Short mmCIF file of N, CA and C in Angstrom, two decimals:
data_model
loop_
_atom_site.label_atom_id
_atom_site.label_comp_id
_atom_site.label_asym_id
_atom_site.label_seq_id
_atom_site.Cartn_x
_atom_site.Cartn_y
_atom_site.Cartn_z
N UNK A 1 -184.52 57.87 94.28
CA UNK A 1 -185.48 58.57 93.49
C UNK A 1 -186.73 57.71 93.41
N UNK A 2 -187.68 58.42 93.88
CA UNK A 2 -189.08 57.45 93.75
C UNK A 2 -190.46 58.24 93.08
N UNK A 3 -191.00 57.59 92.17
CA UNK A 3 -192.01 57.98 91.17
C UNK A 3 -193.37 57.15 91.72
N UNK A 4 -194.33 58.51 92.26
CA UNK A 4 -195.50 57.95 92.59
C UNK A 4 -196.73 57.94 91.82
N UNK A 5 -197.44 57.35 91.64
CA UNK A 5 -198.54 57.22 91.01
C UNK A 5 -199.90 56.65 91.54
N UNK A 6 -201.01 57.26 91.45
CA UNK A 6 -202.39 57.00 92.29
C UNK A 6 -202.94 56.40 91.45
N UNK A 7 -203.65 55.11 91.68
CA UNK A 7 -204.14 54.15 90.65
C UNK A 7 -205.90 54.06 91.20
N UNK A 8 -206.88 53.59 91.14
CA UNK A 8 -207.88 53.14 91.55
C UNK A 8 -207.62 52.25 92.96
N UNK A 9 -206.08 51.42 92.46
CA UNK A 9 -205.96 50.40 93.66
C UNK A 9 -205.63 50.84 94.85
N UNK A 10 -204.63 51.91 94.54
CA UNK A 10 -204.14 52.32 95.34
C UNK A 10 -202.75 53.31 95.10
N UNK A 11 -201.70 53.54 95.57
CA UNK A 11 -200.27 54.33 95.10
C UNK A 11 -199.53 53.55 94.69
N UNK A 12 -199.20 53.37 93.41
CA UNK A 12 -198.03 52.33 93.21
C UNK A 12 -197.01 53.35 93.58
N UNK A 13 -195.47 52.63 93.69
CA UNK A 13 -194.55 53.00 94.28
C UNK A 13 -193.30 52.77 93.74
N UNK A 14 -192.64 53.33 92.49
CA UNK A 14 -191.46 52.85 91.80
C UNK A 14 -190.05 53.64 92.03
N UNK A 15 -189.05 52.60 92.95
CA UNK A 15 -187.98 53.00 93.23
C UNK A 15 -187.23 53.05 92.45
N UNK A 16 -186.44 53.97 91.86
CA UNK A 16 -185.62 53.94 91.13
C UNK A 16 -184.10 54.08 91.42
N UNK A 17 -184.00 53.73 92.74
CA UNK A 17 -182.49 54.33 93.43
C UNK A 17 -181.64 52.39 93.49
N UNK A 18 -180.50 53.08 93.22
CA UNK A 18 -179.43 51.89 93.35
C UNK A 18 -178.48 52.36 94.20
N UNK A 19 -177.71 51.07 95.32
CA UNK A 19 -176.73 51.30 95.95
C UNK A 19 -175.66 51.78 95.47
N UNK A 20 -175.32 52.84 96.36
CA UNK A 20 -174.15 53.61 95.68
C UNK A 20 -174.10 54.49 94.85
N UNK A 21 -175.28 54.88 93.99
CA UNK A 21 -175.69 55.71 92.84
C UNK A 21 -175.32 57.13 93.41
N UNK A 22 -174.90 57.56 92.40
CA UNK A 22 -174.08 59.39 92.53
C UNK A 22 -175.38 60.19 91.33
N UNK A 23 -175.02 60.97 91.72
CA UNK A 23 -175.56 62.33 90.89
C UNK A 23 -175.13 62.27 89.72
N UNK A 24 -174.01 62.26 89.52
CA UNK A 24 -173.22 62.33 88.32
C UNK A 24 -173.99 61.44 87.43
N UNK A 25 -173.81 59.89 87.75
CA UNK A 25 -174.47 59.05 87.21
C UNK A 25 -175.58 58.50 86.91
N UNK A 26 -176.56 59.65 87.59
CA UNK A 26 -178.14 59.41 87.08
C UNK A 26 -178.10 60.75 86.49
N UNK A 27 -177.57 62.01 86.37
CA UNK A 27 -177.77 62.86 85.93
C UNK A 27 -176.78 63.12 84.51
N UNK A 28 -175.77 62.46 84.40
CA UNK A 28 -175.06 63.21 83.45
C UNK A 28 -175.66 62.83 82.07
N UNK A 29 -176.10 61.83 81.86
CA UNK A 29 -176.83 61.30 80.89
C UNK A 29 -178.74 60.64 81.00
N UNK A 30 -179.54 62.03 81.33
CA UNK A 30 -180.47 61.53 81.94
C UNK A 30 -181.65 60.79 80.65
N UNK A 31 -181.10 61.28 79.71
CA UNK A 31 -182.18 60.15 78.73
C UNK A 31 -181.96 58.53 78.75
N UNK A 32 -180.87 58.59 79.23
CA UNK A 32 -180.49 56.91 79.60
C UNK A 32 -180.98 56.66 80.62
N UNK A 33 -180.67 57.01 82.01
CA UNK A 33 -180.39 56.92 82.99
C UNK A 33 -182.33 56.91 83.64
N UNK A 34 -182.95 58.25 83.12
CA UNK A 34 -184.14 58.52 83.79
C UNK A 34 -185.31 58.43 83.26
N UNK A 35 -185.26 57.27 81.93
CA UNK A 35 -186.54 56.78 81.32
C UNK A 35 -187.21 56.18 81.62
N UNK A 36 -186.74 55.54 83.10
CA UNK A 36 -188.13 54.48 83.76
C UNK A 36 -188.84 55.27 84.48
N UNK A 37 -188.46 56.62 84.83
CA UNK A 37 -189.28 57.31 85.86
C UNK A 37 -190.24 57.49 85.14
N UNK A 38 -189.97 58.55 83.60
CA UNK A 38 -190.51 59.57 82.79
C UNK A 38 -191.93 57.93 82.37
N UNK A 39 -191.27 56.85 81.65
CA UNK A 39 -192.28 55.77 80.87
C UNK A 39 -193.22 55.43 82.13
N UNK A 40 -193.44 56.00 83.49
CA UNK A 40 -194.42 55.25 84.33
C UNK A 40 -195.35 56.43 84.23
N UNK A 41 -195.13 58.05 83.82
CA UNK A 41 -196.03 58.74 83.86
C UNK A 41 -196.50 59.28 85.01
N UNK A 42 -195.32 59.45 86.13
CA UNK A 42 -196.03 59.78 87.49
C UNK A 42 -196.53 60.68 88.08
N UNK A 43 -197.38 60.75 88.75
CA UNK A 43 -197.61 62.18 90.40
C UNK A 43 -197.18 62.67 90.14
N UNK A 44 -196.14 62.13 90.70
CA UNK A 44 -195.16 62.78 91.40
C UNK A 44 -194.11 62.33 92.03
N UNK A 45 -192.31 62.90 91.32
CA UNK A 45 -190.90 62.56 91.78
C UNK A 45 -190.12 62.79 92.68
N UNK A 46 -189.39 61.98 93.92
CA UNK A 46 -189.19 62.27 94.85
C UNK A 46 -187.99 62.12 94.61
N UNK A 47 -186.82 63.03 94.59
CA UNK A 47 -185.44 63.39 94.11
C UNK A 47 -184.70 63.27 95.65
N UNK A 48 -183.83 62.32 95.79
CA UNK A 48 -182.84 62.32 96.96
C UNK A 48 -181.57 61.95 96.51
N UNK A 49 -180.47 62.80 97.13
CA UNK A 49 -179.27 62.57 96.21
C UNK A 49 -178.42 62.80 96.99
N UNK A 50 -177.26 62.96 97.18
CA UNK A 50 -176.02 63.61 97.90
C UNK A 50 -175.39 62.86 98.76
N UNK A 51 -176.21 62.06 99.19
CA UNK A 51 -175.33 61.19 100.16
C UNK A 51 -173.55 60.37 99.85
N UNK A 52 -174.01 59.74 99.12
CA UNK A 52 -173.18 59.02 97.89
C UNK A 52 -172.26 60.18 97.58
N UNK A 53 -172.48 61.06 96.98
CA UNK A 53 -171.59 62.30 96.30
C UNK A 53 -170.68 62.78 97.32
N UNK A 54 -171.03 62.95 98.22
CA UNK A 54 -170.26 63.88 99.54
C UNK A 54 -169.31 62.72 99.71
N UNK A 55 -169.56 61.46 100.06
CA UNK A 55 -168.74 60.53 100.55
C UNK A 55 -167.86 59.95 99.44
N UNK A 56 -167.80 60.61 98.61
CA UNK A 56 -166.93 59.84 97.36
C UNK A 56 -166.20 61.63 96.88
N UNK A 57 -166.52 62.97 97.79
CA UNK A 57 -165.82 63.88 97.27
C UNK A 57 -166.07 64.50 96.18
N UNK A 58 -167.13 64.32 96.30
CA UNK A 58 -167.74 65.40 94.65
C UNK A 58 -167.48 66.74 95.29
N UNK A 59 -167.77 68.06 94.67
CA UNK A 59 -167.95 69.61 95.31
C UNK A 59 -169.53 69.58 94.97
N UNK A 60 -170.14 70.55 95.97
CA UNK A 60 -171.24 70.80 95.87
C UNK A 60 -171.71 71.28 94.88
N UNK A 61 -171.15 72.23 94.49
CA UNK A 61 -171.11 72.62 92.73
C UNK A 61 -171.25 71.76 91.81
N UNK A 62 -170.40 70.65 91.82
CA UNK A 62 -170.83 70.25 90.65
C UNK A 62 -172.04 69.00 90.87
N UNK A 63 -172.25 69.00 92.49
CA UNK A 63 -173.68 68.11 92.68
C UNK A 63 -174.74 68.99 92.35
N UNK A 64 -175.05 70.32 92.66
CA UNK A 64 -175.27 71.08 92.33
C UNK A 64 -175.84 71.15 90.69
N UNK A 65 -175.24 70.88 89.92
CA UNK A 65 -175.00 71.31 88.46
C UNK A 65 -175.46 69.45 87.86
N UNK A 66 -175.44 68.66 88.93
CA UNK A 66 -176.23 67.47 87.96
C UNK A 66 -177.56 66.99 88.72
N UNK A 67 -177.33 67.72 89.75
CA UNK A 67 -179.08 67.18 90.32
C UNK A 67 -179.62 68.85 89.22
N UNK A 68 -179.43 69.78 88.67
CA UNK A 68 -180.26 70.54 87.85
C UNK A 68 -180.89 70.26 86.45
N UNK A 69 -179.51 69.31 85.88
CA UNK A 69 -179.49 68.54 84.92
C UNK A 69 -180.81 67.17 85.32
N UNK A 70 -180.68 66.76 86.15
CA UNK A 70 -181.80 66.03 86.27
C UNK A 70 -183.02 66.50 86.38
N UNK A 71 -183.28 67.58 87.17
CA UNK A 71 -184.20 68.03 87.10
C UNK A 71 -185.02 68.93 86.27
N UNK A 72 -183.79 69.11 85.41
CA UNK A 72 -184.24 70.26 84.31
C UNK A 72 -184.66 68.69 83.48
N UNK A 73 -184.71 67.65 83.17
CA UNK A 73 -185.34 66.55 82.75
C UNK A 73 -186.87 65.87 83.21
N UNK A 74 -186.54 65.56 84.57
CA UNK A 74 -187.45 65.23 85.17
C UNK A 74 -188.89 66.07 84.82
N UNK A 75 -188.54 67.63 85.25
CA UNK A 75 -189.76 68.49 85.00
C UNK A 75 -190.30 69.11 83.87
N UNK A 76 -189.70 68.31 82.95
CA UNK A 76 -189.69 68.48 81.39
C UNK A 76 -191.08 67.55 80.63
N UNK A 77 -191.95 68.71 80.47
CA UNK A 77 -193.51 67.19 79.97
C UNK A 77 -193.57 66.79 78.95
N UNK A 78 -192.56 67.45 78.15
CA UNK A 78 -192.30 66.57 76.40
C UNK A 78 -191.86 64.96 76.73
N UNK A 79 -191.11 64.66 78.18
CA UNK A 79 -190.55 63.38 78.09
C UNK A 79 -191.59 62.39 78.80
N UNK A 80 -192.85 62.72 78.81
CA UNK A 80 -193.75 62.24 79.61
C UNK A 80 -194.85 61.80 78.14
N UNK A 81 -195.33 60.38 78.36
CA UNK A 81 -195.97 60.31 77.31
C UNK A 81 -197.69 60.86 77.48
N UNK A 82 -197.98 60.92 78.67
CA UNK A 82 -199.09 62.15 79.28
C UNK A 82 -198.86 63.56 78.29
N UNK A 83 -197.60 63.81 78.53
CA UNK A 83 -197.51 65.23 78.19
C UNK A 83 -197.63 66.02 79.05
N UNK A 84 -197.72 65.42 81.00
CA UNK A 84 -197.70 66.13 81.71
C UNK A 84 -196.44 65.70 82.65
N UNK A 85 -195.81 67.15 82.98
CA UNK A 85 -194.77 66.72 84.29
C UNK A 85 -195.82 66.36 85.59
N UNK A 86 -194.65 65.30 86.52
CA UNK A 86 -195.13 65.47 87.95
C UNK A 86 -194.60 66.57 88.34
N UNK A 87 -195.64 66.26 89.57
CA UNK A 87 -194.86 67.25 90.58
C UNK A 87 -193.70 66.92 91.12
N UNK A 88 -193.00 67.46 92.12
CA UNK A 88 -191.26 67.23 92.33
C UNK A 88 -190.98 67.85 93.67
N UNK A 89 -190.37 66.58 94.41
CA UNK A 89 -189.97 67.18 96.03
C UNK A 89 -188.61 67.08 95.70
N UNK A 90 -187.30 67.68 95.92
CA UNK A 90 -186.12 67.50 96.13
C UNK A 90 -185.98 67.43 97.50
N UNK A 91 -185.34 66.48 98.17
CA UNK A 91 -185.26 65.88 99.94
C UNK A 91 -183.82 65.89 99.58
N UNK A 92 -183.11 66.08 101.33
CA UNK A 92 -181.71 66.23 101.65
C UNK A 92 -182.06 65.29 103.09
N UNK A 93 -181.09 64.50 102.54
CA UNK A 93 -180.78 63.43 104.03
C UNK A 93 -180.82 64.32 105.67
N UNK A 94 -181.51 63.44 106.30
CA UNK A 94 -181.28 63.96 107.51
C UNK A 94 -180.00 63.78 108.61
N UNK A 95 -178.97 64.71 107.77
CA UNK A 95 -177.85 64.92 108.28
C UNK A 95 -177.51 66.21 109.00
N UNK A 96 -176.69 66.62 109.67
CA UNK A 96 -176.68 67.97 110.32
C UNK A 96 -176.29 68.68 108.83
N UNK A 97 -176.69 70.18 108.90
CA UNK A 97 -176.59 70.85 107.30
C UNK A 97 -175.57 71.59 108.28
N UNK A 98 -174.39 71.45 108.15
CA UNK A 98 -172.91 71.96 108.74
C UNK A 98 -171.97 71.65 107.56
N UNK A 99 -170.98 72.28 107.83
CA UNK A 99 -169.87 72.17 106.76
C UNK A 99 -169.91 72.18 105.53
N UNK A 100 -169.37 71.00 104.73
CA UNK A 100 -169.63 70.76 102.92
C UNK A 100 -171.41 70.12 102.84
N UNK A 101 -171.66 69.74 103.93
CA UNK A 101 -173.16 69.24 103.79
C UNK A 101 -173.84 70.35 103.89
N UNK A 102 -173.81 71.21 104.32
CA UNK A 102 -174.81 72.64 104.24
C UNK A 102 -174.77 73.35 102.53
N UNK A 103 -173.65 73.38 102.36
CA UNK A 103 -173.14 73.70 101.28
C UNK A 103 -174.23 72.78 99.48
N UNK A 104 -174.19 71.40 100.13
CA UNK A 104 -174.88 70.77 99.06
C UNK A 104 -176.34 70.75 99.42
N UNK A 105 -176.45 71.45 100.84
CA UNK A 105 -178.24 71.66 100.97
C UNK A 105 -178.76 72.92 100.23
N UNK A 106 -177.66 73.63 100.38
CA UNK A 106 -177.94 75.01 99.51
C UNK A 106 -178.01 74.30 98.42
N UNK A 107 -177.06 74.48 97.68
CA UNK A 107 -177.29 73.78 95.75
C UNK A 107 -178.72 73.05 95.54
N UNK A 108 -179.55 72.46 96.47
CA UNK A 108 -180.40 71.60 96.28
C UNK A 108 -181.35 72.47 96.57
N UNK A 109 -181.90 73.05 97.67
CA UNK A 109 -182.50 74.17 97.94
C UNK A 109 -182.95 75.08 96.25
N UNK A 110 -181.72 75.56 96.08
CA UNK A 110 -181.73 76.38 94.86
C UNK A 110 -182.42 75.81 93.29
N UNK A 111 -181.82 74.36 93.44
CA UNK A 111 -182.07 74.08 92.04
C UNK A 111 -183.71 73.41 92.05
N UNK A 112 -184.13 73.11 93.49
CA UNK A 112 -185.58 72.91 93.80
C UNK A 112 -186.51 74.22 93.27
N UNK A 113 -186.19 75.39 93.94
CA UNK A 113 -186.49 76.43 93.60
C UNK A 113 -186.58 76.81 91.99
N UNK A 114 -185.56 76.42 91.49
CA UNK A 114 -185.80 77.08 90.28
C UNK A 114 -186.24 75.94 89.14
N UNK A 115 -187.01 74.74 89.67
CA UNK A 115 -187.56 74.03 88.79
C UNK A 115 -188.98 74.02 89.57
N UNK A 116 -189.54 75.09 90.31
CA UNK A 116 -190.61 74.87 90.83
C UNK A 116 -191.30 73.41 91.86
N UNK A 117 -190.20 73.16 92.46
CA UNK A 117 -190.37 71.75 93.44
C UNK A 117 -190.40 72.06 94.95
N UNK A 118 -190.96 71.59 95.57
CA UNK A 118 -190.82 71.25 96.89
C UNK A 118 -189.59 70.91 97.11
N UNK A 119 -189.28 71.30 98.00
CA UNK A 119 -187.92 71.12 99.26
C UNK A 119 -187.74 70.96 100.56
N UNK A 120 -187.28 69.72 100.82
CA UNK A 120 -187.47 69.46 102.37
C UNK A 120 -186.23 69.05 102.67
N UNK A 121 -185.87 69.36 103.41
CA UNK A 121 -184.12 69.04 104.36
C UNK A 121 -184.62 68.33 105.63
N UNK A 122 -184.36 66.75 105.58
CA UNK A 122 -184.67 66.15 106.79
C UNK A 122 -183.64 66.37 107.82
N UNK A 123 -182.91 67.38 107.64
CA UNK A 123 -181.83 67.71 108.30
C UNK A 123 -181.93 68.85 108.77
N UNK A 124 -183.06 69.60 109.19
CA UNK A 124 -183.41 70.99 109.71
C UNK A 124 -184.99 70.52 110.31
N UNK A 125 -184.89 69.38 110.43
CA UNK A 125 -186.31 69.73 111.19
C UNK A 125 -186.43 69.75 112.67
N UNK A 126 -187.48 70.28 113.27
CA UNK A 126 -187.16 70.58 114.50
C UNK A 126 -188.45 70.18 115.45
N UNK A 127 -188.32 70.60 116.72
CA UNK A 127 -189.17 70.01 118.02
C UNK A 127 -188.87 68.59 117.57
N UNK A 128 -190.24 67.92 118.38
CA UNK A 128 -189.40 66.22 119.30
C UNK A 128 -188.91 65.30 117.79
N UNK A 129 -189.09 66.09 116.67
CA UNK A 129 -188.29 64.86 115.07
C UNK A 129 -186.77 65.40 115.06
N UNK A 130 -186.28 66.25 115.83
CA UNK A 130 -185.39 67.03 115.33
C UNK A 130 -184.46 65.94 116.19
N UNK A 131 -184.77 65.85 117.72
CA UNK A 131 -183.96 64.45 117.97
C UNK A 131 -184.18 63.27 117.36
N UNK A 132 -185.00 62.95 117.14
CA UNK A 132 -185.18 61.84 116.68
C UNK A 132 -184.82 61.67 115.63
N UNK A 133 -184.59 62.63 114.70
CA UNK A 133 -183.55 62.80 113.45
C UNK A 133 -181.99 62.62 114.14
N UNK A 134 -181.93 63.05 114.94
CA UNK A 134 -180.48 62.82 115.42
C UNK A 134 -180.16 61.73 116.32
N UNK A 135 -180.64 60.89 116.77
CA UNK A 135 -180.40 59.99 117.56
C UNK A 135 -180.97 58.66 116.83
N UNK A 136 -181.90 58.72 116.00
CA UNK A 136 -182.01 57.30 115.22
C UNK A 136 -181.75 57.25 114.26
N UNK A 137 -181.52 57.95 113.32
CA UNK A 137 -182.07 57.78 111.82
C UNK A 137 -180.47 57.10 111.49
N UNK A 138 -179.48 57.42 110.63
CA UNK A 138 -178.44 57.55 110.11
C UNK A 138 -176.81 57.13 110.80
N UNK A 139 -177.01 56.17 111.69
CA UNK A 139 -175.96 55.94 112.61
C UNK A 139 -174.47 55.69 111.63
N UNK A 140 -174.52 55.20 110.39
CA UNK A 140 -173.39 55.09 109.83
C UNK A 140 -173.36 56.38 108.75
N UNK A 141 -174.03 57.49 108.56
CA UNK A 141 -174.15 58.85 108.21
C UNK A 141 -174.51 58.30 106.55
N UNK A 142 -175.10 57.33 106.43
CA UNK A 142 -175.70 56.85 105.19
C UNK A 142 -177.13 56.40 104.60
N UNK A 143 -177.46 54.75 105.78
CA UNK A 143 -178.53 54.23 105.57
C UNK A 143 -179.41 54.32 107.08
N UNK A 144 -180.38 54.57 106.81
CA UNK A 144 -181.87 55.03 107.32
C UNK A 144 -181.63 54.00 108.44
N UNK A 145 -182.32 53.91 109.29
CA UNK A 145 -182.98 53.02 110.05
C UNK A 145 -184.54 53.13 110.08
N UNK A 146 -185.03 51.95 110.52
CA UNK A 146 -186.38 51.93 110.38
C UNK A 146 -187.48 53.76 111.31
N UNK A 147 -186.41 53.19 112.08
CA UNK A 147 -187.01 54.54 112.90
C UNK A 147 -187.05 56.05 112.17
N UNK A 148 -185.65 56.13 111.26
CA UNK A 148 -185.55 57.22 110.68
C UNK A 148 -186.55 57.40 109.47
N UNK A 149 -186.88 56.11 108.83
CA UNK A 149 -187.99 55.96 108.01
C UNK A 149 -188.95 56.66 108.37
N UNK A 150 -189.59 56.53 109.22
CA UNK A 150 -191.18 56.26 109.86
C UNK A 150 -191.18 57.95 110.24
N UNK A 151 -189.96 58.49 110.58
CA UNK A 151 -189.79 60.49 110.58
C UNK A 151 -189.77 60.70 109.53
N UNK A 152 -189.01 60.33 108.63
CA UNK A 152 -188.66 60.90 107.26
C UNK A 152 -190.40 60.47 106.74
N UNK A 153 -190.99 59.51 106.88
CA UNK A 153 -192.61 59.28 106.28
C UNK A 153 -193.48 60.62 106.92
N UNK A 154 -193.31 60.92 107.88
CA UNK A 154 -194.33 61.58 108.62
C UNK A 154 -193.83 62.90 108.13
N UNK A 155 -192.95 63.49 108.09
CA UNK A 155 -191.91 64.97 107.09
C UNK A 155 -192.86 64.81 105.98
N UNK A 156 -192.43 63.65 105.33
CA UNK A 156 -193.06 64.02 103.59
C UNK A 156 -194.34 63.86 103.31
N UNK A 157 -195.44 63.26 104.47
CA UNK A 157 -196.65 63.47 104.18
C UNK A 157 -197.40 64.53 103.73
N UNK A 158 -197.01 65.72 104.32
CA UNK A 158 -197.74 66.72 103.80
C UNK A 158 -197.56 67.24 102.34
N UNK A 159 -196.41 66.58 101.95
CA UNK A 159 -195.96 67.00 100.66
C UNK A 159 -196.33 66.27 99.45
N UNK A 160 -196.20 64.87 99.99
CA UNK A 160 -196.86 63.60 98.82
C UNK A 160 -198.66 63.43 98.97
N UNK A 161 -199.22 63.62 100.18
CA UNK A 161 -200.22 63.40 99.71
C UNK A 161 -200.97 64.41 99.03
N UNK A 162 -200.94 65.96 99.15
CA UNK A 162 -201.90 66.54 97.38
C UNK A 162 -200.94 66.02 96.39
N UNK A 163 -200.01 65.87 96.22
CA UNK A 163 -199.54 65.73 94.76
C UNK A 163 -199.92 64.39 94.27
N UNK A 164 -200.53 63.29 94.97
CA UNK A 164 -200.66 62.00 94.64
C UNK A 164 -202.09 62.23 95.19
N UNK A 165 -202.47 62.14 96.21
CA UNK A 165 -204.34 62.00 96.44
C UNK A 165 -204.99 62.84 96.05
N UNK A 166 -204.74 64.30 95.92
CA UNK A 166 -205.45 65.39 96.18
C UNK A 166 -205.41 66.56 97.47
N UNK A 167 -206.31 67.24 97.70
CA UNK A 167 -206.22 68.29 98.69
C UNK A 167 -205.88 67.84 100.44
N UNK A 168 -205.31 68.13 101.14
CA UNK A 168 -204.99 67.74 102.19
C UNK A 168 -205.25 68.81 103.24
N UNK A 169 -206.07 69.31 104.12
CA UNK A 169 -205.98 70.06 105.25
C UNK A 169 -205.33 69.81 106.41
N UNK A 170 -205.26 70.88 106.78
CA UNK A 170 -204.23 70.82 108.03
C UNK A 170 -202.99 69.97 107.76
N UNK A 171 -202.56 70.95 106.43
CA UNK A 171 -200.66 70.71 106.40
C UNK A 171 -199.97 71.35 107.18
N UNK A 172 -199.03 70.63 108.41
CA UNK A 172 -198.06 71.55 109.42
C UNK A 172 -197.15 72.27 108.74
N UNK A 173 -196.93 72.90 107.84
CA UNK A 173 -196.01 73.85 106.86
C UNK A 173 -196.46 74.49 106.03
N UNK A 174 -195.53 74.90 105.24
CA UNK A 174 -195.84 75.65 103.81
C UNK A 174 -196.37 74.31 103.04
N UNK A 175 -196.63 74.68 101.67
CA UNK A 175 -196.55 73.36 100.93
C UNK A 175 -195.85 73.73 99.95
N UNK A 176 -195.61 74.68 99.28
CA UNK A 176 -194.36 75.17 98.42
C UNK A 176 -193.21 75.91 98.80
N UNK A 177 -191.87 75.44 98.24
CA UNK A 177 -190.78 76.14 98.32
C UNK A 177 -190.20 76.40 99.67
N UNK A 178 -190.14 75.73 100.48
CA UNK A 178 -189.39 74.96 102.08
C UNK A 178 -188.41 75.66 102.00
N UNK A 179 -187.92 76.50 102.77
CA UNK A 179 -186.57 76.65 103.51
C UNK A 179 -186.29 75.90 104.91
N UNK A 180 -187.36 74.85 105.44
CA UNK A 180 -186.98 74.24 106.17
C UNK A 180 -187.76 73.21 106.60
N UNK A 181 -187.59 72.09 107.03
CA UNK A 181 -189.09 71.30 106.77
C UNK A 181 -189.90 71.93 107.69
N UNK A 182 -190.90 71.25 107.98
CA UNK A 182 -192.59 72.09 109.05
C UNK A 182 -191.73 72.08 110.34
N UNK A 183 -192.86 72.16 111.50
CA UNK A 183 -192.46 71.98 112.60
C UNK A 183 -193.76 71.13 113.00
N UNK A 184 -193.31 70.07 113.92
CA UNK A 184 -194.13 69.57 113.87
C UNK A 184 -194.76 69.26 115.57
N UNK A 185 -196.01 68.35 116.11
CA UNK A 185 -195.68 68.44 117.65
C UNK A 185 -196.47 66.63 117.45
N UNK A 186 -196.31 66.18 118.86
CA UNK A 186 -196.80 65.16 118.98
C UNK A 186 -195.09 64.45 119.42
N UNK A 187 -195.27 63.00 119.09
CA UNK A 187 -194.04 61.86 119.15
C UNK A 187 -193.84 61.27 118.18
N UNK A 188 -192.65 61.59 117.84
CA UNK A 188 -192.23 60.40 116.29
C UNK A 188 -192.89 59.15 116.48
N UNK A 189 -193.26 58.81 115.12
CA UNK A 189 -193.58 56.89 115.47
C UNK A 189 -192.50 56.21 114.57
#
């Protein structure tokens, strides 16, 4: 989970994700759990979750039912001392969306939707990132590689920079409410 914020200097950048962290456990108790996001006052929140959950056997349902709980927090502007929510991307690892993993792209999909967030599945994108989603990113079906970074950066550009700089032309997608990320052309970097 990462909380952006545009300063004069520049974007500060506050990670809030820990190894191993589940849904359950940033969501079931999010006044504990999600007060460093809310006390920085950000942009805008970049929600990634599931990885962890699937591999420890959660049901999508009930990942489902605590990434909403988080987000029904997150997009909440009483907990913001602004008094304003950020904006909000919910992202799904770039894994194939097959089986129980399709299953928790839906739930995420949905609960994006109904808190008014962006949604991007680095796991549906297509032309020359779509290999490159599949041949670099995730070799142990967990942690990134640099390469998968630098796709997954170039995916979420169109999405982080209005919500953190301002207006952006020539976005390769929608900019609200994704059923799949853009399409994009050129060569991954």
């Amino acid at each position: 989970m990462w909380a952006l914020n545009s300063t004069q200097a520049g974007i500060i950048l506050d990670n809030q994700g820990s190894p191993g962290a589940k849904a359950a456990g940033y969501c079931a108790t999010p006044a504990q759990t999600l007060f460093q996001v809310t006390a920085t006052n950000p942009g805008l929140v970049v929600v990634g979750m599931g990885t962890n959950d699937i591999g420890a056997g959660e049901t999508a349902t009930a990942f489902g039912g605590y990434l909403s709980t988080c987000m029904s927090y997150l997009t909440d502007a009483t907990k913001y001392t602004s008094g304003i929510a950020p904006s909000c991307i919910v992202t799904m690892a770039p894994r194939p969306s097959t089986g129980a993993w399709a299953s928790y792209v839906t739930q995420a999909r949905q609960v994006a939707a109904n808190y008014n967030c962006d949604f991007v599945n680095l796991g549906d994108t297509t032309g020359p990132y779509a290999t490159a989603v599949a041949n670099k990113c995730m070799s142990d079906t967990v942690h990134p590689s640099q390469a998968c970074y630098n796709v997954w950066a170039d995916i979420m550009y169109p999405h982080i920079f209005p919500a953190v700089i301002g207006t952006f032309s020539g976005t390769p997608g929608s900019a609200r409410a994704l059923t799949n990320a853009p399409t994009f052309t050129g060569t991954p970097t």
